[in-house]
Amino acid sequence: MLEPAVPGGSPRAFLRVGGLTVARQQLNLALALQAERIVCLASDVAPEIVELQHQAEAAGASFHVIANARALLGLVTAGDEVIALGDGLFASVPAAAVLLGQGSVVLVQAIEQGLAAGFERIDLNHAAAAAMRVPGRLVERIAELPTDCDAMSALQRIALQAGVPQRGLPPLGQEGVFWTLVRSEADAHALEPLWIRQRTGGGEPLNLTRAMARMGVHSFGPSLLHAGSGAGSVVAAAAVMALLGLGAGWFGLVPLGLILCAIGWILREAAVMLARIQRESPGSGLAGPGSRAAYAWLMDAIMVTLLAWDLAPDRGSPSPELFFAPLMLFGLLRILPRAIEHRWTAWLHDRAVIGLGLAVAVMAGVGTGAVQVAALALAAGGVIASSLQSRITPP
């Protein structure tokens, strides 16, 4: 953490990509590899380094700040293994953990690709990848070098001379693999959109809500992540929308309440995507599976209540039979995707589309009929789909 992003500026290790500093990404990689000691090469102890220290110690690792490579001699024993990451390296944690988790290795890449990205040349055909895993006994040779030597280059040269095997990087840009040097704000800004797009794709089927949430995250996600609020602020906004929807229904504005619930659902999906980006940082689980499921149950309960209020002459005490049709509808919306494996059932999870459709029906004065018809259609569709599925499934 010695190289400045601009002359006289702070280290480029503190540049942010998607709200995550380069140094934090490297710490995440070290923790993913179950590192017991984190050694940070820096000229002074900046507040960002203190924050890294707290995060490392919270994960159970010790943390040390050293001013030069020779200080490693007192921290590394011959029986240790050393994982070294270059200044400014921003790499995908899963890909790097696989490459560095297979024993001693010096990671390399094609010379054209590496030199264009600012990596150091190794030989005629290869450039460095600014990452290696070497036996701790090799660190002793740093004592033979000048105090002001470049730690990463020196250790890499020692490892190659000692016969540590080389391994090439996988194709970059595929399956979310990033491996680049972030040297300036321009580099960080250029990487950020691709970083966010890769982490908001997910493996879930795309529906209207996810498409809208993804557009929102691509547009406003960087600002939220850099501000430090990220998924947490969007989760709070989604909860507020759900409560406002309930309040609107209490005052007789059931269509408005359903629309607010639909907006809340979109915000909640956006929070899940932001949390997926923040998950590169340990401890960022504000929009995890548990809270996501809890919000889905809350949304169903609010929508059922709104539909019952639409029929009740007195919203303070609607009769129990008014809840029957809405409960049947939302019960089927939950049961069918679990009972039937089909692409179209993914749309049954989309409460934004359902909320907007019900809002239109209520405004048209056919809310009760729409709920009943939808419930019957789902029941019939479930019977037909399960029958077809049982026919094509071998016994």
mmCIF file of C-alpha atoms in Angstrom:
data_model
loop_
_atom_site.group_PDB
_atom_site.id
_atom_site.type_symbol
_atom_site.label_atom_id
_atom_site.label_comp_id
_atom_site.label_asym_id
_atom_site.label_seq_id
_atom_site.Cartn_x
_atom_site.Cartn_y
_atom_site.Cartn_z
ATOM 1 C CA MET A 1 0.000 0.000 0.000
ATOM 2 C CA LEU A 2 2.775 2.355 -1.018
ATOM 3 C CA GLU A 3 1.939 3.499 -4.543
ATOM 4 C CA PRO A 4 -0.151 6.708 -4.619
ATOM 5 C CA ALA A 5 -3.171 6.978 -6.913
ATOM 6 C CA VAL A 6 -2.022 10.506 -7.823
ATOM 7 C CA PRO A 7 1.310 12.173 -7.030
ATOM 8 C CA GLY A 8 1.291 13.064 -3.356
ATOM 9 C CA GLY A 9 -2.131 11.464 -2.865
ATOM 10 C CA SER A 10 -3.373 8.542 -0.810
ATOM 11 C CA PRO A 11 -2.390 4.974 -1.775
ATOM 12 C CA ARG A 12 -4.223 3.432 -4.695
ATOM 13 C CA ALA A 13 -5.085 0.552 -2.363
ATOM 14 C CA PHE A 14 -7.784 2.853 -0.950
ATOM 15 C CA LEU A 15 -9.496 3.417 -4.317
ATOM 16 C CA ARG A 16 -13.043 2.057 -4.364
ATOM 17 C CA VAL A 17 -14.756 -0.249 -6.832
ATOM 18 C CA GLY A 18 -18.449 -0.741 -6.094
ATOM 19 C CA GLY A 19 -17.978 0.720 -2.618
ATOM 20 C CA LEU A 20 -15.166 -1.757 -1.873
ATOM 21 C CA THR A 21 -11.573 -0.588 -1.511
ATOM 22 C CA VAL A 22 -8.838 -2.466 -3.311
ATOM 23 C CA ALA A 23 -7.229 -3.193 0.063
ATOM 24 C CA ARG A 24 -10.483 -4.608 1.439
ATOM 25 C CA GLN A 25 -10.825 -6.870 -1.586
ATOM 26 C CA GLN A 26 -7.320 -8.182 -0.965
ATOM 27 C CA LEU A 27 -8.143 -8.723 2.707
ATOM 28 C CA ASN A 28 -11.247 -10.666 1.679
ATOM 29 C CA LEU A 29 -9.090 -12.901 -0.504
ATOM 30 C CA ALA A 30 -6.611 -13.492 2.314
ATOM 31 C CA LEU A 31 -9.412 -14.396 4.713
ATOM 32 C CA ALA A 32 -10.980 -16.680 2.097
ATOM 33 C CA LEU A 33 -7.657 -18.527 1.993
ATOM 34 C CA GLN A 34 -7.791 -18.811 5.816
ATOM 35 C CA ALA A 35 -4.758 -16.605 6.387
ATOM 36 C CA GLU A 36 -3.741 -16.449 10.048
ATOM 37 C CA ARG A 37 -1.598 -13.306 9.783
ATOM 38 C CA ILE A 38 -2.182 -10.274 7.595
ATOM 39 C CA VAL A 39 0.941 -8.226 6.878
ATOM 40 C CA CYS A 40 0.396 -4.809 5.345
ATOM 41 C CA LEU A 41 3.288 -2.973 3.686
ATOM 42 C CA ALA A 42 2.588 0.741 4.165
ATOM 43 C CA SER A 43 4.460 3.943 4.915
ATOM 44 C CA ASP A 44 2.160 4.940 7.769
ATOM 45 C CA VAL A 45 -0.935 3.778 9.632
ATOM 46 C CA ALA A 46 -3.801 5.567 7.910
ATOM 47 C CA PRO A 47 -7.413 5.379 9.184
ATOM 48 C CA GLU A 48 -8.245 3.007 6.324
ATOM 49 C CA ILE A 49 -5.527 0.636 7.538
ATOM 50 C CA VAL A 50 -6.887 0.773 11.085
ATOM 51 C CA GLU A 51 -10.280 -0.208 9.669
ATOM 52 C CA LEU A 52 -8.672 -3.138 7.850
ATOM 53 C CA GLN A 53 -7.019 -4.185 11.091
ATOM 54 C CA HIS A 54 -10.361 -4.272 12.890
ATOM 55 C CA GLN A 55 -11.899 -6.322 10.094
ATOM 56 C CA ALA A 56 -9.010 -8.794 10.039
ATOM 57 C CA GLU A 57 -9.007 -9.218 13.820
ATOM 58 C CA ALA A 58 -12.781 -9.662 13.836
ATOM 59 C CA ALA A 59 -12.239 -12.587 11.441
ATOM 60 C CA GLY A 60 -9.679 -14.124 13.801
ATOM 61 C CA ALA A 61 -6.464 -13.085 12.012
ATOM 62 C CA SER A 62 -3.619 -11.060 13.472
ATOM 63 C CA PHE A 63 -2.650 -7.843 11.664
ATOM 64 C CA HIS A 64 0.775 -6.244 11.210
ATOM 65 C CA VAL A 65 1.919 -3.081 9.441
ATOM 66 C CA ILE A 66 5.524 -3.001 8.200
ATOM 67 C CA ALA A 67 7.491 -0.260 6.453
ATOM 68 C CA ASN A 68 9.729 -2.419 4.238
ATOM 69 C CA ALA A 69 10.234 -5.961 2.987
ATOM 70 C CA ARG A 70 12.952 -6.799 5.498
ATOM 71 C CA ALA A 71 10.458 -6.518 8.341
ATOM 72 C CA LEU A 72 8.908 -9.732 7.003
ATOM 73 C CA LEU A 73 11.864 -11.665 8.378
ATOM 74 C CA GLY A 74 10.577 -11.379 11.917
ATOM 75 C CA LEU A 75 7.025 -12.376 11.008
ATOM 76 C CA VAL A 76 7.538 -15.389 8.727
ATOM 77 C CA THR A 77 9.006 -18.744 9.717
ATOM 78 C CA ALA A 78 10.387 -21.429 7.440
ATOM 79 C CA GLY A 79 7.302 -23.572 8.030
ATOM 80 C CA ASP A 80 4.872 -20.882 6.937
ATOM 81 C CA GLU A 81 3.305 -20.336 3.561
ATOM 82 C CA VAL A 82 3.187 -16.774 2.269
ATOM 83 C CA ILE A 83 0.506 -15.393 -0.016
ATOM 84 C CA ALA A 84 1.691 -12.149 -1.600
ATOM 85 C CA LEU A 85 -0.606 -9.713 -3.436
ATOM 86 C CA GLY A 86 0.684 -6.779 -5.461
ATOM 87 C CA ASP A 87 -0.081 -3.151 -4.733
ATOM 88 C CA GLY A 88 -3.340 -2.213 -6.478
ATOM 89 C CA LEU A 89 -4.337 -5.759 -7.469
ATOM 90 C CA PHE A 90 -8.120 -6.142 -7.691
ATOM 91 C CA ALA A 91 -8.987 -9.787 -8.318
ATOM 92 C CA SER A 92 -12.086 -11.938 -8.091
ATOM 93 C CA VAL A 93 -12.023 -13.658 -4.720
ATOM 94 C CA PRO A 94 -13.488 -17.027 -5.892
ATOM 95 C CA ALA A 95 -11.145 -17.309 -8.887
ATOM 96 C CA ALA A 96 -8.078 -16.183 -6.933
ATOM 97 C CA ALA A 97 -8.876 -18.492 -4.012
ATOM 98 C CA VAL A 98 -8.956 -21.481 -6.371
ATOM 99 C CA LEU A 99 -5.692 -20.533 -8.078
ATOM 100 C CA LEU A 100 -3.823 -19.765 -4.863
ATOM 101 C CA GLY A 101 -5.372 -22.570 -2.841
ATOM 102 C CA GLN A 102 -3.564 -25.359 -4.698
ATOM 103 C CA GLY A 103 -0.109 -25.035 -3.186
ATOM 104 C CA SER A 104 2.966 -23.012 -4.061
ATOM 105 C CA VAL A 105 2.576 -21.085 -7.300
ATOM 106 C CA VAL A 106 3.496 -17.874 -9.099
ATOM 107 C CA LEU A 107 0.534 -16.689 -11.138
ATOM 108 C CA VAL A 108 1.322 -15.376 -14.629
ATOM 109 C CA GLN A 109 -0.551 -14.209 -17.718
ATOM 110 C CA ALA A 110 0.045 -13.653 -21.428
ATOM 111 C CA ILE A 111 2.578 -10.917 -22.072
ATOM 112 C CA GLU A 112 0.308 -8.795 -24.289
ATOM 113 C CA GLN A 113 -2.543 -8.858 -21.796
ATOM 114 C CA GLY A 114 -0.313 -8.260 -18.785
ATOM 115 C CA LEU A 115 1.771 -5.387 -20.120
ATOM 116 C CA ALA A 116 -1.313 -3.581 -21.402
ATOM 117 C CA ALA A 117 -2.809 -3.773 -17.892
ATOM 118 C CA GLY A 118 0.376 -2.486 -16.225
ATOM 119 C CA PHE A 119 1.748 -5.769 -14.851
ATOM 120 C CA GLU A 120 5.468 -6.519 -14.680
ATOM 121 C CA ARG A 121 7.188 -8.537 -17.415
ATOM 122 C CA ILE A 122 8.596 -11.920 -16.324
ATOM 123 C CA ASP A 123 10.025 -13.319 -19.561
ATOM 124 C CA LEU A 124 9.512 -13.166 -23.295
ATOM 125 C CA ASN A 125 6.029 -14.702 -23.188
ATOM 126 C CA HIS A 126 4.668 -13.992 -19.706
ATOM 127 C CA ALA A 127 3.819 -11.098 -17.448
ATOM 128 C CA ALA A 128 3.285 -11.274 -13.721
ATOM 129 C CA ALA A 129 -0.211 -11.479 -12.215
ATOM 130 C CA ALA A 130 0.813 -9.763 -8.942
ATOM 131 C CA ALA A 131 -0.141 -12.802 -6.847
ATOM 132 C CA MET A 132 1.789 -15.809 -5.585
ATOM 133 C CA ARG A 133 1.961 -18.432 -2.866
ATOM 134 C CA VAL A 134 5.458 -19.387 -1.778
ATOM 135 C CA PRO A 135 7.152 -21.313 1.045
ATOM 136 C CA GLY A 136 8.073 -19.144 4.014
ATOM 137 C CA ARG A 137 11.725 -20.254 3.875
ATOM 138 C CA LEU A 138 12.196 -18.187 0.692
ATOM 139 C CA VAL A 139 11.492 -14.969 2.578
ATOM 140 C CA GLU A 140 14.887 -15.320 4.307
ATOM 141 C CA ARG A 141 16.596 -14.354 1.036
ATOM 142 C CA ILE A 142 15.139 -10.856 1.263
ATOM 143 C CA ALA A 143 17.847 -10.186 3.872
ATOM 144 C CA GLU A 144 20.410 -10.236 1.028
ATOM 145 C CA LEU A 145 18.623 -7.389 -0.801
ATOM 146 C CA PRO A 146 18.664 -3.621 -0.171
ATOM 147 C CA THR A 147 16.207 -2.293 2.405
ATOM 148 C CA ASP A 148 14.336 -0.216 -0.173
ATOM 149 C CA CYS A 149 13.795 -3.093 -2.618
ATOM 150 C CA ASP A 150 10.362 -3.684 -4.129
ATOM 151 C CA ALA A 151 8.942 -6.435 -1.918
ATOM 152 C CA MET A 152 6.652 -7.979 -4.522
ATOM 153 C CA SER A 153 9.198 -8.005 -7.354
ATOM 154 C CA ALA A 154 11.925 -9.304 -5.065
ATOM 155 C CA LEU A 155 9.822 -12.148 -3.680
ATOM 156 C CA GLN A 156 8.610 -13.065 -7.158
ATOM 157 C CA ARG A 157 12.159 -13.225 -8.498
ATOM 158 C CA ILE A 158 13.273 -15.324 -5.529
ATOM 159 C CA ALA A 159 10.322 -17.722 -6.027
ATOM 160 C CA LEU A 160 11.019 -18.195 -9.736
ATOM 161 C CA GLN A 161 14.724 -18.783 -9.113
ATOM 162 C CA ALA A 162 13.772 -21.383 -6.475
ATOM 163 C CA GLY A 163 11.665 -23.272 -9.004
ATOM 164 C CA VAL A 164 8.187 -22.405 -7.721
ATOM 165 C CA PRO A 165 5.845 -23.447 -10.569
ATOM 166 C CA GLN A 166 4.010 -20.915 -12.690
ATOM 167 C CA ARG A 167 0.283 -21.050 -13.415
ATOM 168 C CA GLY A 168 -1.624 -19.031 -16.011
ATOM 169 C CA LEU A 169 -4.744 -17.023 -15.238
ATOM 170 C CA PRO A 170 -8.112 -18.214 -16.591
ATOM 171 C CA PRO A 171 -9.715 -16.180 -19.409
ATOM 172 C CA LEU A 172 -10.585 -12.805 -17.944
ATOM 173 C CA GLY A 173 -14.097 -11.381 -18.116
ATOM 174 C CA GLN A 174 -15.739 -14.814 -18.158
ATOM 175 C CA GLU A 175 -17.935 -16.018 -15.304
ATOM 176 C CA GLY A 176 -17.199 -12.892 -13.316
ATOM 177 C CA VAL A 177 -13.404 -13.291 -13.348
ATOM 178 C CA PHE A 178 -11.621 -9.974 -12.712
ATOM 179 C CA TRP A 179 -7.873 -9.567 -12.523
ATOM 180 C CA THR A 180 -6.549 -6.064 -12.948
ATOM 181 C CA LEU A 181 -4.359 -3.373 -11.431
ATOM 182 C CA VAL A 182 -6.314 -0.387 -10.205
ATOM 183 C CA ARG A 183 -3.876 2.513 -10.457
ATOM 184 C CA SER A 184 -6.108 5.571 -10.564
ATOM 185 C CA GLU A 185 -9.658 6.838 -10.094
ATOM 186 C CA ALA A 186 -10.137 6.415 -13.844
ATOM 187 C CA ASP A 187 -9.255 2.713 -13.605
ATOM 188 C CA ALA A 188 -11.658 2.245 -10.690
ATOM 189 C CA HIS A 189 -14.516 3.999 -12.481
ATOM 190 C CA ALA A 190 -13.902 2.012 -15.665
ATOM 191 C CA LEU A 191 -14.007 -1.300 -13.779
ATOM 192 C CA GLU A 192 -17.005 -0.501 -11.585
ATOM 193 C CA PRO A 193 -19.901 -0.858 -14.109
ATOM 194 C CA LEU A 194 -18.668 -4.260 -15.264
ATOM 195 C CA TRP A 195 -18.082 -5.353 -11.661
ATOM 196 C CA ILE A 196 -21.649 -4.414 -10.723
ATOM 197 C CA ARG A 197 -23.227 -5.971 -13.834
ATOM 198 C CA GLN A 198 -21.446 -9.271 -13.237
ATOM 199 C CA ARG A 199 -22.732 -9.425 -9.656
ATOM 200 C CA THR A 200 -26.318 -8.453 -10.358
ATOM 201 C CA GLY A 201 -26.923 -11.143 -12.957
ATOM 202 C CA GLY A 202 -27.536 -13.964 -10.496
ATOM 203 C CA GLY A 203 -28.833 -17.372 -11.449
ATOM 204 C CA GLU A 204 -32.519 -16.632 -10.892
ATOM 205 C CA PRO A 205 -35.001 -16.408 -13.795
ATOM 206 C CA LEU A 206 -35.517 -12.846 -14.955
ATOM 207 C CA ASN A 207 -38.923 -11.290 -14.380
ATOM 208 C CA LEU A 208 -40.245 -7.735 -14.520
ATOM 209 C CA THR A 209 -39.256 -6.896 -10.948
ATOM 210 C CA ARG A 210 -35.703 -8.169 -11.325
ATOM 211 C CA ALA A 211 -35.323 -6.315 -14.623
ATOM 212 C CA MET A 212 -36.449 -3.033 -13.049
ATOM 213 C CA ALA A 213 -34.353 -3.611 -9.924
ATOM 214 C CA ARG A 214 -31.299 -4.342 -12.047
ATOM 215 C CA MET A 215 -31.773 -1.131 -14.008
ATOM 216 C CA GLY A 216 -32.015 0.796 -10.760
ATOM 217 C CA VAL A 217 -28.900 -0.823 -9.301
ATOM 218 C CA HIS A 218 -26.900 -0.119 -12.458
ATOM 219 C CA SER A 219 -27.984 3.522 -12.358
ATOM 220 C CA PHE A 220 -27.897 4.336 -8.636
ATOM 221 C CA GLY A 221 -25.976 1.430 -7.090
ATOM 222 C CA PRO A 222 -22.491 2.990 -7.383
ATOM 223 C CA SER A 223 -23.595 6.126 -5.550
ATOM 224 C CA LEU A 224 -25.210 4.121 -2.744
ATOM 225 C CA LEU A 225 -22.211 1.832 -2.398
ATOM 226 C CA HIS A 226 -19.713 4.679 -2.319
ATOM 227 C CA ALA A 227 -21.842 6.473 0.261
ATOM 228 C CA GLY A 228 -21.547 3.413 2.483
ATOM 229 C CA SER A 229 -25.301 2.830 2.812
ATOM 230 C CA GLY A 230 -25.696 0.237 0.074
ATOM 231 C CA ALA A 231 -28.283 -2.475 0.650
ATOM 232 C CA GLY A 232 -29.144 -1.257 4.151
ATOM 233 C CA SER A 233 -30.749 1.997 3.007
ATOM 234 C CA VAL A 234 -32.702 0.249 0.243
ATOM 235 C CA VAL A 235 -33.958 -2.397 2.695
ATOM 236 C CA ALA A 236 -35.182 0.420 4.948
ATOM 237 C CA ALA A 237 -36.904 2.115 2.004
ATOM 238 C CA ALA A 238 -38.616 -1.163 1.067
ATOM 239 C CA ALA A 239 -39.887 -1.589 4.624
ATOM 240 C CA VAL A 240 -41.197 1.985 4.658
ATOM 241 C CA MET A 241 -43.046 1.384 1.378
ATOM 242 C CA ALA A 242 -44.714 -1.711 2.814
ATOM 243 C CA LEU A 243 -45.860 0.194 5.897
ATOM 244 C CA LEU A 244 -47.077 3.126 3.795
ATOM 245 C CA GLY A 245 -49.049 0.652 1.693
ATOM 246 C CA LEU A 246 -50.698 -0.703 4.819
ATOM 247 C CA GLY A 247 -51.457 2.828 6.001
ATOM 248 C CA ALA A 248 -52.942 3.799 2.640
ATOM 249 C CA GLY A 249 -55.257 0.784 2.802
ATOM 250 C CA TRP A 250 -56.378 1.740 6.305
ATOM 251 C CA PHE A 251 -57.533 5.103 4.961
ATOM 252 C CA GLY A 252 -59.435 3.445 2.137
ATOM 253 C CA LEU A 253 -56.821 3.899 -0.587
ATOM 254 C CA VAL A 254 -56.410 0.210 -1.353
ATOM 255 C CA PRO A 255 -55.156 0.669 -4.959
ATOM 256 C CA LEU A 256 -52.506 3.093 -3.738
ATOM 257 C CA GLY A 257 -51.550 0.643 -1.003
ATOM 258 C CA LEU A 258 -51.067 -2.147 -3.532
ATOM 259 C CA ILE A 259 -48.961 0.128 -5.752
ATOM 260 C CA LEU A 260 -46.763 1.077 -2.789
ATOM 261 C CA CYS A 261 -46.334 -2.612 -2.003
ATOM 262 C CA ALA A 262 -45.247 -3.213 -5.590
ATOM 263 C CA ILE A 263 -42.662 -0.425 -5.303
ATOM 264 C CA GLY A 264 -41.468 -1.899 -2.012
ATOM 265 C CA TRP A 265 -41.027 -5.287 -3.659
ATOM 266 C CA ILE A 266 -38.881 -3.766 -6.418
ATOM 267 C CA LEU A 267 -36.769 -1.976 -3.823
ATOM 268 C CA ARG A 268 -36.344 -5.205 -1.886
ATOM 269 C CA GLU A 269 -35.115 -6.984 -5.004
ATOM 270 C CA ALA A 270 -32.671 -4.131 -5.620
ATOM 271 C CA ALA A 271 -31.437 -4.543 -2.032
ATOM 272 C CA VAL A 272 -30.771 -8.231 -2.695
ATOM 273 C CA MET A 273 -28.649 -7.312 -5.721
ATOM 274 C CA LEU A 274 -26.738 -4.669 -3.777
ATOM 275 C CA ALA A 275 -26.131 -7.194 -1.003
ATOM 276 C CA ARG A 276 -24.751 -9.596 -3.598
ATOM 277 C CA ILE A 277 -22.189 -6.945 -4.520
ATOM 278 C CA GLN A 278 -21.439 -6.193 -0.873
ATOM 279 C CA ARG A 279 -21.071 -9.870 -0.117
ATOM 280 C CA GLU A 280 -17.476 -9.507 -1.316
ATOM 281 C CA SER A 281 -17.190 -7.871 2.114
ATOM 282 C CA PRO A 282 -17.646 -10.310 5.010
ATOM 283 C CA GLY A 283 -20.422 -9.328 7.367
ATOM 284 C CA SER A 284 -22.631 -7.574 4.804
ATOM 285 C CA GLY A 285 -25.734 -9.742 5.055
ATOM 286 C CA LEU A 286 -28.485 -7.138 5.382
ATOM 287 C CA ALA A 287 -30.338 -8.593 2.450
ATOM 288 C CA GLY A 288 -29.646 -12.235 3.044
ATOM 289 C CA PRO A 289 -31.994 -15.157 2.345
ATOM 290 C CA GLY A 290 -33.571 -15.065 5.799
ATOM 291 C CA SER A 291 -34.560 -11.421 5.725
ATOM 292 C CA ARG A 292 -35.653 -11.759 2.101
ATOM 293 C CA ALA A 293 -38.068 -14.553 3.010
ATOM 294 C CA ALA A 294 -39.354 -12.574 5.998
ATOM 295 C CA TYR A 295 -40.095 -9.588 3.769
ATOM 296 C CA ALA A 296 -41.949 -11.831 1.314
ATOM 297 C CA TRP A 297 -44.192 -13.135 4.115
ATOM 298 C CA LEU A 298 -44.776 -9.578 5.332
ATOM 299 C CA MET A 299 -45.711 -8.443 1.835
ATOM 300 C CA ASP A 300 -48.168 -11.301 1.382
ATOM 301 C CA ALA A 301 -49.800 -10.535 4.731
ATOM 302 C CA ILE A 302 -50.169 -6.837 3.836
ATOM 303 C CA MET A 303 -51.641 -7.580 0.408
ATOM 304 C CA VAL A 304 -54.128 -10.075 1.874
ATOM 305 C CA THR A 305 -55.152 -7.469 4.439
ATOM 306 C CA LEU A 306 -55.535 -4.770 1.769
ATOM 307 C CA LEU A 307 -57.766 -6.998 -0.358
ATOM 308 C CA ALA A 308 -59.915 -7.857 2.667
ATOM 309 C CA TRP A 309 -60.209 -4.163 3.543
ATOM 310 C CA ASP A 310 -61.352 -3.448 0.000
ATOM 311 C CA LEU A 311 -64.468 -5.528 0.710
ATOM 312 C CA ALA A 312 -65.023 -4.605 4.351
ATOM 313 C CA PRO A 313 -67.451 -1.795 5.145
ATOM 314 C CA ASP A 314 -65.525 -1.250 8.398
ATOM 315 C CA ARG A 315 -61.762 -1.559 7.953
ATOM 316 C CA GLY A 316 -61.228 -1.832 11.671
ATOM 317 C CA SER A 317 -62.913 -5.239 11.904
ATOM 318 C CA PRO A 318 -63.335 -7.070 8.574
ATOM 319 C CA SER A 319 -65.212 -10.335 8.881
ATOM 320 C CA PRO A 320 -63.114 -13.537 8.598
ATOM 321 C CA GLU A 321 -64.783 -14.746 5.384
ATOM 322 C CA LEU A 322 -63.408 -11.706 3.526
ATOM 323 C CA PHE A 323 -59.903 -13.088 3.961
ATOM 324 C CA PHE A 324 -60.721 -16.445 2.368
ATOM 325 C CA ALA A 325 -60.232 -15.615 -1.331
ATOM 326 C CA PRO A 326 -57.062 -13.516 -0.826
ATOM 327 C CA LEU A 327 -55.579 -16.218 1.391
ATOM 328 C CA MET A 328 -56.346 -18.876 -1.211
ATOM 329 C CA LEU A 329 -54.753 -16.745 -3.924
ATOM 330 C CA PHE A 330 -51.527 -16.086 -2.060
ATOM 331 C CA GLY A 331 -51.404 -19.618 -0.719
ATOM 332 C CA LEU A 332 -51.486 -20.946 -4.287
ATOM 333 C CA LEU A 333 -48.865 -18.377 -5.313
ATOM 334 C CA ARG A 334 -46.564 -19.935 -2.729
ATOM 335 C CA ILE A 335 -47.428 -23.603 -3.235
ATOM 336 C CA LEU A 336 -47.323 -23.895 -7.026
ATOM 337 C CA PRO A 337 -43.668 -22.851 -7.592
ATOM 338 C CA ARG A 338 -42.601 -25.486 -5.054
ATOM 339 C CA ALA A 339 -44.828 -28.217 -6.453
ATOM 340 C CA ILE A 340 -44.214 -27.613 -10.149
ATOM 341 C CA GLU A 341 -40.820 -27.157 -11.759
ATOM 342 C CA HIS A 342 -41.554 -24.941 -14.720
ATOM 343 C CA ARG A 343 -40.189 -21.649 -16.005
ATOM 344 C CA TRP A 344 -43.522 -19.833 -15.824
ATOM 345 C CA THR A 345 -43.859 -20.450 -12.086
ATOM 346 C CA ALA A 346 -40.994 -17.981 -11.492
ATOM 347 C CA TRP A 347 -43.458 -15.203 -12.313
ATOM 348 C CA LEU A 348 -45.608 -16.273 -9.366
ATOM 349 C CA HIS A 349 -42.898 -14.912 -7.055
ATOM 350 C CA ASP A 350 -43.155 -11.440 -8.565
ATOM 351 C CA ARG A 351 -45.287 -9.537 -6.061
ATOM 352 C CA ALA A 352 -44.760 -6.260 -7.914
ATOM 353 C CA VAL A 353 -46.607 -7.531 -11.001
ATOM 354 C CA ILE A 354 -49.302 -9.119 -8.830
ATOM 355 C CA GLY A 355 -49.703 -5.957 -6.758
ATOM 356 C CA LEU A 356 -50.005 -3.724 -9.819
ATOM 357 C CA GLY A 357 -52.479 -6.101 -11.471
ATOM 358 C CA LEU A 358 -54.641 -6.210 -8.342
ATOM 359 C CA ALA A 359 -54.461 -2.413 -8.024
ATOM 360 C CA VAL A 360 -55.838 -2.034 -11.569
ATOM 361 C CA ALA A 361 -58.597 -4.546 -10.822
ATOM 362 C CA VAL A 362 -59.586 -2.739 -7.598
ATOM 363 C CA MET A 363 -59.656 0.630 -9.356
ATOM 364 C CA ALA A 364 -61.881 -0.907 -12.035
ATOM 365 C CA GLY A 365 -64.264 -2.147 -9.322
ATOM 366 C CA VAL A 366 -63.638 -5.833 -9.985
ATOM 367 C CA GLY A 367 -61.121 -6.553 -7.226
ATOM 368 C CA THR A 368 -63.110 -9.403 -5.653
ATOM 369 C CA GLY A 369 -63.774 -11.065 -8.983
ATOM 370 C CA ALA A 370 -60.155 -10.719 -10.039
ATOM 371 C CA VAL A 371 -58.929 -12.400 -6.850
ATOM 372 C CA GLN A 372 -61.397 -15.266 -7.215
ATOM 373 C CA VAL A 373 -60.708 -15.788 -10.916
ATOM 374 C CA ALA A 374 -56.932 -15.651 -10.331
ATOM 375 C CA ALA A 375 -57.175 -18.229 -7.537
ATOM 376 C CA LEU A 376 -59.285 -20.567 -9.700
ATOM 377 C CA ALA A 377 -56.906 -20.110 -12.643
ATOM 378 C CA LEU A 378 -53.913 -20.975 -10.494
ATOM 379 C CA ALA A 379 -55.646 -24.037 -9.082
ATOM 380 C CA ALA A 380 -56.602 -25.238 -12.553
ATOM 381 C CA GLY A 381 -53.158 -24.464 -13.929
ATOM 382 C CA GLY A 382 -51.556 -26.374 -11.081
ATOM 383 C CA VAL A 383 -53.725 -29.435 -11.693
ATOM 384 C CA ILE A 384 -53.012 -29.419 -15.439
ATOM 385 C CA ALA A 385 -49.277 -28.742 -15.070
ATOM 386 C CA SER A 386 -48.807 -31.413 -12.407
ATOM 387 C CA SER A 387 -50.702 -33.897 -14.561
ATOM 388 C CA LEU A 388 -48.500 -33.137 -17.579
ATOM 389 C CA GLN A 389 -45.392 -33.269 -15.429
ATOM 390 C CA SER A 390 -46.297 -36.676 -14.034
ATOM 391 C CA ARG A 391 -46.811 -37.989 -17.592
ATOM 392 C CA ILE A 392 -43.374 -36.978 -18.833
ATOM 393 C CA THR A 393 -41.561 -37.965 -15.630
ATOM 394 C CA PRO A 394 -40.473 -41.629 -15.645
ATOM 395 C CA PRO A 395 -41.649 -43.707 -12.692
#
